[in-house]
Amino acid sequence: LAAIAFEIVPQDGRPDKKLYSITPEGKKMLIQWIAEPSEPTAIREEVLVKVLAADLVTPEIIIVELKRRQQIHNQNLDACKEIEQEFLAREPELSLKEKCKYLTLRRGIRYEAEWVAWCEEAIAFFQKQNSKF
């Protein structure tokens, strides 16, 4: 039995769109999976490897990369906060399903905010190292 089903929706001037939905069997599988214990996922971030080996390059090189990454995470954070405002505007009327979505959005906001703060800390560190040259 399939856990996911899809329906093809024709569109004018564009390829047909597939709308996916969970089947009753898929919902049962999802419920079972939710009840199972989960483990944290290992962090695999290229920028962390770059910082780990940053002693091999001048501070300016890693600062450029850190500023670029900080900008990306700032943009992601701004986008998440815009979505959050939509949730907050409707807070009293949110269903349990919407509140669960909001809770995962809050985790995304914290994730992006922490990246922005860490980039700021790392940039300041390398700028200080740069002044020693």
PDB file of C-alpha atoms in Angstrom, residues 22-109:
ATOM      1  CA  ILE A  22      -1.158  11.235   2.588  1.00  0.00           C
ATOM      2  CA  THR A  23      -3.230   8.049   2.284  1.00  0.00           C
ATOM      3  CA  PRO A  24      -5.027   6.469   5.260  1.00  0.00           C
ATOM      4  CA  GLU A  25      -2.258   3.830   5.356  1.00  0.00           C
ATOM      5  CA  GLY A  26       0.329   6.602   5.235  1.00  0.00           C
ATOM      6  CA  LYS A  27      -1.368   8.366   8.144  1.00  0.00           C
ATOM      7  CA  LYS A  28      -1.186   5.166  10.209  1.00  0.00           C
ATOM      8  CA  MET A  29       2.524   4.851   9.375  1.00  0.00           C
ATOM      9  CA  LEU A  30       3.104   8.499  10.311  1.00  0.00           C
ATOM     10  CA  ILE A  31       1.348   8.064  13.669  1.00  0.00           C
ATOM     11  CA  GLN A  32       3.502   5.019  14.440  1.00  0.00           C
ATOM     12  CA  TRP A  33       6.655   6.874  13.416  1.00  0.00           C
ATOM     13  CA  ILE A  34       5.812   9.904  15.621  1.00  0.00           C
ATOM     14  CA  ALA A  35       5.658   7.601  18.657  1.00  0.00           C
ATOM     15  CA  GLU A  36       9.152   6.217  17.981  1.00  0.00           C
ATOM     16  CA  PRO A  37      12.170   7.796  19.696  1.00  0.00           C
ATOM     17  CA  SER A  38      14.308  10.068  17.526  1.00  0.00           C
ATOM     18  CA  GLU A  39      17.960  11.007  17.793  1.00  0.00           C
ATOM     19  CA  PRO A  40      19.613  14.382  17.096  1.00  0.00           C
ATOM     20  CA  THR A  41      21.057  14.727  13.618  1.00  0.00           C
ATOM     21  CA  ALA A  42      24.757  15.418  13.227  1.00  0.00           C
ATOM     22  CA  ILE A  43      25.648  18.909  12.045  1.00  0.00           C
ATOM     23  CA  ARG A  44      27.297  18.843   8.643  1.00  0.00           C
ATOM     24  CA  GLU A  45      28.147  22.390   7.684  1.00  0.00           C
ATOM     25  CA  GLU A  46      30.896  23.261   5.232  1.00  0.00           C
ATOM     26  CA  VAL A  47      31.438  26.641   6.833  1.00  0.00           C
ATOM     27  CA  LEU A  48      32.360  24.965  10.124  1.00  0.00           C
ATOM     28  CA  VAL A  49      35.080  22.982   8.371  1.00  0.00           C
ATOM     29  CA  LYS A  50      36.287  26.213   6.766  1.00  0.00           C
ATOM     30  CA  VAL A  51      36.468  27.911  10.156  1.00  0.00           C
ATOM     31  CA  LEU A  52      38.232  24.908  11.638  1.00  0.00           C
ATOM     32  CA  ALA A  53      40.948  25.234   8.978  1.00  0.00           C
ATOM     33  CA  ALA A  54      40.895  29.043   8.775  1.00  0.00           C
ATOM     34  CA  ASP A  55      44.392  29.287  10.183  1.00  0.00           C
ATOM     35  CA  LEU A  56      45.588  28.308   6.683  1.00  0.00           C
ATOM     36  CA  VAL A  57      44.321  31.545   5.094  1.00  0.00           C
ATOM     37  CA  THR A  58      44.330  35.230   5.902  1.00  0.00           C
ATOM     38  CA  PRO A  59      41.487  36.362   8.165  1.00  0.00           C
ATOM     39  CA  GLU A  60      39.969  38.432   5.322  1.00  0.00           C
ATOM     40  CA  ILE A  61      39.208  35.282   3.330  1.00  0.00           C
ATOM     41  CA  ILE A  62      37.162  33.619   6.069  1.00  0.00           C
ATOM     42  CA  ILE A  63      35.532  36.933   7.056  1.00  0.00           C
ATOM     43  CA  VAL A  64      34.142  37.290   3.520  1.00  0.00           C
ATOM     44  CA  GLU A  65      32.599  33.809   3.737  1.00  0.00           C
ATOM     45  CA  LEU A  66      31.214  34.419   7.225  1.00  0.00           C
ATOM     46  CA  LYS A  67      29.609  37.711   6.163  1.00  0.00           C
ATOM     47  CA  ARG A  68      28.062  35.975   3.156  1.00  0.00           C
ATOM     48  CA  ARG A  69      26.652  33.226   5.355  1.00  0.00           C
ATOM     49  CA  GLN A  70      25.413  35.756   7.907  1.00  0.00           C
ATOM     50  CA  GLN A  71      23.541  37.581   5.152  1.00  0.00           C
ATOM     51  CA  ILE A  72      21.889  34.339   4.010  1.00  0.00           C
ATOM     52  CA  HIS A  73      20.788  33.489   7.552  1.00  0.00           C
ATOM     53  CA  ASN A  74      19.558  37.067   8.095  1.00  0.00           C
ATOM     54  CA  GLN A  75      17.406  36.784   4.960  1.00  0.00           C
ATOM     55  CA  ASN A  76      16.050  33.422   6.131  1.00  0.00           C
ATOM     56  CA  LEU A  77      15.353  34.884   9.570  1.00  0.00           C
ATOM     57  CA  ASP A  78      13.482  37.843   8.063  1.00  0.00           C
ATOM     58  CA  ALA A  79      11.370  35.495   5.932  1.00  0.00           C
ATOM     59  CA  CYS A  80      10.539  33.338   8.966  1.00  0.00           C
ATOM     60  CA  LYS A  81       9.589  36.396  11.011  1.00  0.00           C
ATOM     61  CA  GLU A  82       7.235  37.568   8.260  1.00  0.00           C
ATOM     62  CA  ILE A  83       5.474  34.206   8.375  1.00  0.00           C
ATOM     63  CA  GLU A  84       5.419  34.420  12.156  1.00  0.00           C
ATOM     64  CA  GLN A  85       3.519  37.721  11.963  1.00  0.00           C
ATOM     65  CA  GLU A  86       0.808  35.974   9.957  1.00  0.00           C
ATOM     66  CA  PHE A  87       0.495  33.339  12.695  1.00  0.00           C
ATOM     67  CA  LEU A  88       0.483  35.934  15.483  1.00  0.00           C
ATOM     68  CA  ALA A  89      -2.228  37.977  13.767  1.00  0.00           C
ATOM     69  CA  ARG A  90      -4.490  34.909  13.872  1.00  0.00           C
ATOM     70  CA  GLU A  91      -3.256  33.436  17.172  1.00  0.00           C
ATOM     71  CA  PRO A  92      -6.590  33.187  19.011  1.00  0.00           C
ATOM     72  CA  GLU A  93      -8.219  31.296  16.144  1.00  0.00           C
ATOM     73  CA  LEU A  94      -5.380  28.906  15.265  1.00  0.00           C
ATOM     74  CA  SER A  95      -6.232  25.217  15.141  1.00  0.00           C
ATOM     75  CA  LEU A  96      -4.021  22.669  16.865  1.00  0.00           C
ATOM     76  CA  LYS A  97      -2.534  21.760  13.473  1.00  0.00           C
ATOM     77  CA  GLU A  98      -1.656  25.426  12.818  1.00  0.00           C
ATOM     78  CA  LYS A  99      -0.173  25.779  16.314  1.00  0.00           C
ATOM     79  CA  CYS A 100       2.051  22.758  15.590  1.00  0.00           C
ATOM     80  CA  LYS A 101       3.216  24.450  12.373  1.00  0.00           C
ATOM     81  CA  TYR A 102       3.892  27.625  14.342  1.00  0.00           C
ATOM     82  CA  LEU A 103       5.956  25.711  16.880  1.00  0.00           C
ATOM     83  CA  THR A 104       8.186  24.306  14.113  1.00  0.00           C
ATOM     84  CA  LEU A 105       8.482  27.819  12.654  1.00  0.00           C
ATOM     85  CA  ARG A 106       9.692  29.057  16.067  1.00  0.00           C
ATOM     86  CA  ARG A 107      12.453  26.431  15.935  1.00  0.00           C
ATOM     87  CA  GLY A 108      13.427  27.723  12.505  1.00  0.00           C
ATOM     88  CA  ILE A 109      13.548  31.279  13.842  1.00  0.00           C
TER      89      ILE A 109
END
